[in-house]
Amino acid sequence: MANTQAMATSFKGELLNAYHNFSATNPARTINTADTFKAALYLATATYNATTTAYAATGEVSGTGYTAGGVNVGTWNAPTTSGTTGFTTPTASITYTTVTLTTAFDAVLIYNNSQTNRAVSVHTFGSQTVTAGTFTLTMPTNNSTSALIRLA
Amino acid sequence: MAMVVTTKGEMDESLLEKKEGTVDNDHEITRWTEYWHEGELVHRSVHVHLKKNVFAAGVAAMIA
């Protein structure tokens, strides 16, 4: 059992049903407030992957300074396209400040807190622990080849 | 004097042993910093830079 990096398959269908709004300005609709996305950390023993449909507490890390459900992702770069690829990335790092997480974790689930916690994507990294410290996830460059979320 | 948040409260960095490490591979760049006090890990921070994204390929089917 392990976490696997993937875009949630359910997310792809939900895009077609306009569940997710990453942009504060949505020219196609009168919704000018972006949804709130959150980032939850998961233990290396958990099993989050493309079949994940929503945030769940099962397998989530726990420890001093960490709140179940994780932290807000913040704003996203306005979704755009280049060539045949659409993409977006959070505008800032995701940071868990002064936490103690002593059981190894290796994945973060991005999910839409405004839409009943529907899953967006799972991102994996080398297994880590944190002791009275800060865990920071720095985002890749927001372009058509590196952005965190890409559709092509 | 730099102070470090530890499991024992804020401590002067000069009293601690500092260890640092980096992992750089196709998937991520990870940097970690540890502070030890009398053989005990009292602080560990981790900074992960994600290199790989998630990707969905779109397919427009032919209308036969």
Coordinates of C-alpha atoms in Angstrom, one line a residue:
Chain A
M1 CA 0.0 0.0 0.0
A2 CA 1.3 3.4 -0.9
N3 CA 0.3 6.8 -2.0
T4 CA 0.5 7.5 -5.7
Q5 CA 0.8 10.9 -7.4
A6 CA -2.1 11.5 -9.7
M7 CA -4.9 13.8 -10.7
A8 CA -8.1 12.5 -9.2
T9 CA -10.1 10.9 -11.9
S10 CA -13.3 12.3 -10.4
F11 CA -11.8 15.8 -10.8
K12 CA -11.6 15.4 -14.5
G13 CA -15.4 14.7 -14.7
E14 CA -16.1 17.5 -12.2
L15 CA -14.3 20.0 -14.4
L16 CA -16.9 19.2 -17.1
N17 CA -19.6 19.9 -14.6
A18 CA -18.0 23.2 -13.5
Y19 CA -17.5 22.2 -9.9
H20 CA -14.1 23.8 -9.5
N21 CA -13.2 27.4 -9.8
F22 CA -9.5 28.3 -9.4
S23 CA -9.8 31.9 -10.5
A24 CA -11.1 35.0 -8.8
T25 CA -12.3 36.3 -12.1
N26 CA -14.3 33.8 -14.1
P27 CA -15.3 35.5 -17.4
A28 CA -17.7 32.7 -18.4
R29 CA -19.9 33.0 -15.3
T30 CA -20.9 35.5 -12.7
I31 CA -18.8 33.7 -10.0
N32 CA -16.0 36.0 -9.2
T33 CA -14.8 34.3 -6.1
A34 CA -12.3 31.5 -6.3
D35 CA -13.1 28.3 -4.4
T36 CA -11.1 27.6 -1.3
F37 CA -8.6 24.7 -1.8
K38 CA -6.9 23.0 1.0
A39 CA -3.9 20.7 1.4
A40 CA -3.8 17.7 3.8
L41 CA -0.8 15.5 4.5
Y42 CA -1.0 11.7 4.5
L43 CA 1.1 9.0 6.1
A44 CA 3.4 6.9 4.0
T45 CA 1.2 3.9 4.8
A46 CA -2.0 5.5 3.3
T47 CA -3.4 4.8 -0.1
Y48 CA -4.3 8.0 -1.9
N49 CA -4.2 8.0 -5.7
A50 CA -6.3 8.7 -8.8
T51 CA -9.3 6.9 -7.3
T52 CA -9.5 9.3 -4.4
T53 CA -12.7 11.4 -4.8
A54 CA -12.6 13.6 -1.6
Y55 CA -10.7 14.5 1.5
A56 CA -10.8 11.9 4.2
A57 CA -9.3 11.7 7.7
T58 CA -8.2 8.1 7.2
G59 CA -4.4 8.0 7.0
E60 CA -4.0 11.7 7.6
V61 CA -1.1 12.8 9.7
S62 CA -1.7 14.0 13.3
G63 CA 0.5 15.8 15.7
T64 CA 1.2 19.0 17.5
G65 CA 0.4 22.1 15.5
Y66 CA -1.4 20.2 12.7
T67 CA -5.1 20.6 12.2
A68 CA -7.1 17.9 10.6
G69 CA -7.9 18.9 7.0
G70 CA -4.6 20.6 6.6
V71 CA -4.0 24.2 5.5
N72 CA -5.4 26.6 2.9
V73 CA -3.6 26.5 -0.4
G74 CA -4.2 30.2 -1.0
T75 CA -4.7 31.7 -4.4
W76 CA -3.9 30.1 -7.7
N77 CA -2.3 31.7 -10.7
A78 CA -5.1 32.6 -13.1
P79 CA -5.6 29.4 -15.2
T80 CA -4.3 29.9 -18.7
T81 CA -3.1 28.1 -21.8
S82 CA 0.1 27.7 -23.8
G83 CA 0.1 25.7 -26.9
T84 CA -2.3 22.9 -26.3
T85 CA -1.9 22.8 -22.5
G86 CA -4.1 24.5 -19.9
F87 CA -2.5 24.9 -16.5
T88 CA -2.4 26.5 -13.1
T89 CA -0.3 26.5 -9.9
P90 CA -0.7 28.0 -6.4
T91 CA 0.9 31.4 -6.2
A92 CA 2.7 30.6 -3.0
S93 CA 4.3 27.7 -1.1
I94 CA 2.1 25.5 1.1
T95 CA 3.4 25.8 4.7
Y96 CA 2.7 23.9 7.9
T97 CA 4.3 26.1 10.6
T98 CA 5.7 24.7 13.9
V99 CA 4.4 21.2 13.7
T100 CA 5.5 17.9 15.1
L101 CA 4.7 15.0 12.8
T102 CA 6.6 12.0 14.0
T103 CA 5.1 9.3 11.8
A104 CA 6.5 9.3 8.3
F105 CA 4.3 11.0 5.7
D106 CA 4.9 11.2 1.9
A107 CA 1.8 12.8 0.2
V108 CA -0.4 15.8 0.1
L109 CA -4.0 15.8 -1.1
I110 CA -5.2 19.0 -2.8
Y111 CA -9.0 19.3 -2.4
N112 CA -11.8 21.8 -2.9
N113 CA -13.1 22.9 0.5
S114 CA -15.8 24.9 -1.2
Q115 CA -17.2 21.9 -3.0
T116 CA -17.7 19.3 -0.3
N117 CA -14.0 18.6 -0.2
R118 CA -13.8 17.1 -3.7
A119 CA -10.3 15.8 -4.5
V120 CA -8.1 17.6 -7.1
S121 CA -4.8 15.8 -7.0
V122 CA -2.4 13.8 -4.9
H123 CA 1.3 14.7 -4.9
T124 CA 4.0 12.5 -3.4
F125 CA 7.5 13.2 -2.2
G126 CA 10.2 11.4 -0.2
S127 CA 9.0 10.2 3.2
Q128 CA 9.5 12.8 5.9
T129 CA 9.0 13.6 9.6
V130 CA 9.0 17.1 11.2
T131 CA 9.9 17.9 14.8
A132 CA 9.0 21.3 16.2
G133 CA 9.6 22.6 12.8
T134 CA 8.1 23.8 9.5
F135 CA 7.2 21.7 6.5
T136 CA 7.1 23.7 3.3
L137 CA 6.0 22.6 -0.2
T138 CA 7.4 24.9 -2.9
M139 CA 5.5 24.9 -6.1
P140 CA 6.9 24.2 -9.5
T141 CA 7.1 26.9 -12.2
N142 CA 3.7 27.8 -13.5
N143 CA 4.1 27.0 -17.2
S144 CA 2.8 24.5 -19.7
T145 CA 5.4 21.9 -18.8
S146 CA 5.8 22.3 -15.0
A147 CA 2.6 23.7 -13.5
L148 CA 1.1 21.7 -10.7
I149 CA -2.1 21.1 -12.6
R150 CA -1.9 20.5 -16.3
L151 CA -4.6 19.6 -18.9
A152 CA -3.4 18.8 -22.4
Chain B
M1 CA 22.1 35.1 18.9
A2 CA 19.8 33.0 16.8
M3 CA 17.0 31.2 18.6
V4 CA 15.6 27.9 17.4
V5 CA 12.1 26.6 18.2
T6 CA 12.6 23.1 19.7
T7 CA 10.7 20.4 21.6
K8 CA 12.2 22.0 24.7
G9 CA 11.1 25.6 23.8
E10 CA 13.3 28.2 22.2
M11 CA 17.0 27.4 22.5
D12 CA 20.1 29.3 21.5
E13 CA 21.4 27.9 18.3
S14 CA 25.0 27.8 19.7
L15 CA 23.8 25.2 22.2
L16 CA 22.7 22.8 19.5
E17 CA 24.3 20.6 16.9
K18 CA 23.0 21.4 13.4
K19 CA 22.7 18.8 10.7
E20 CA 21.5 19.6 7.1
G21 CA 20.9 17.5 4.1
T22 CA 19.6 17.6 0.5
V23 CA 17.9 15.2 -1.8
D24 CA 17.8 16.2 -5.5
N25 CA 16.2 13.8 -7.9
D26 CA 13.8 13.9 -10.9
H27 CA 10.8 14.2 -8.6
E28 CA 11.8 16.8 -6.0
I29 CA 14.4 18.8 -4.3
T30 CA 14.2 18.3 -0.5
R31 CA 16.3 20.2 2.0
W32 CA 16.1 19.3 5.7
T33 CA 17.6 20.9 8.8
E34 CA 17.9 19.2 12.1
Y35 CA 19.0 20.5 15.5
W36 CA 20.2 18.0 18.2
H37 CA 20.7 18.6 21.9
E38 CA 22.6 16.1 24.0
G39 CA 21.9 13.3 21.5
E40 CA 18.2 14.1 21.2
L41 CA 16.5 15.4 18.0
V42 CA 14.8 18.6 19.1
H43 CA 14.0 20.3 15.8
R44 CA 13.5 19.1 12.2
S45 CA 12.3 21.3 9.4
V46 CA 11.8 20.1 5.8
H47 CA 11.4 22.1 2.6
V48 CA 10.2 20.1 -0.5
H49 CA 10.3 21.7 -3.9
L50 CA 7.9 19.7 -6.2
K51 CA 9.2 19.1 -9.7
K52 CA 6.6 16.9 -11.2
N53 CA 3.0 17.9 -11.8
V54 CA -0.1 16.0 -12.4
F55 CA -1.4 15.8 -15.9
A56 CA -4.6 15.0 -17.7
A57 CA -4.6 14.4 -21.5
G58 CA -7.7 15.5 -23.4
V59 CA -9.0 13.6 -26.3
A60 CA -11.4 14.9 -28.9
A61 CA -13.1 11.9 -30.4
M62 CA -13.8 11.7 -34.1
I63 CA -17.5 12.0 -35.0
A64 CA -18.0 9.1 -37.4

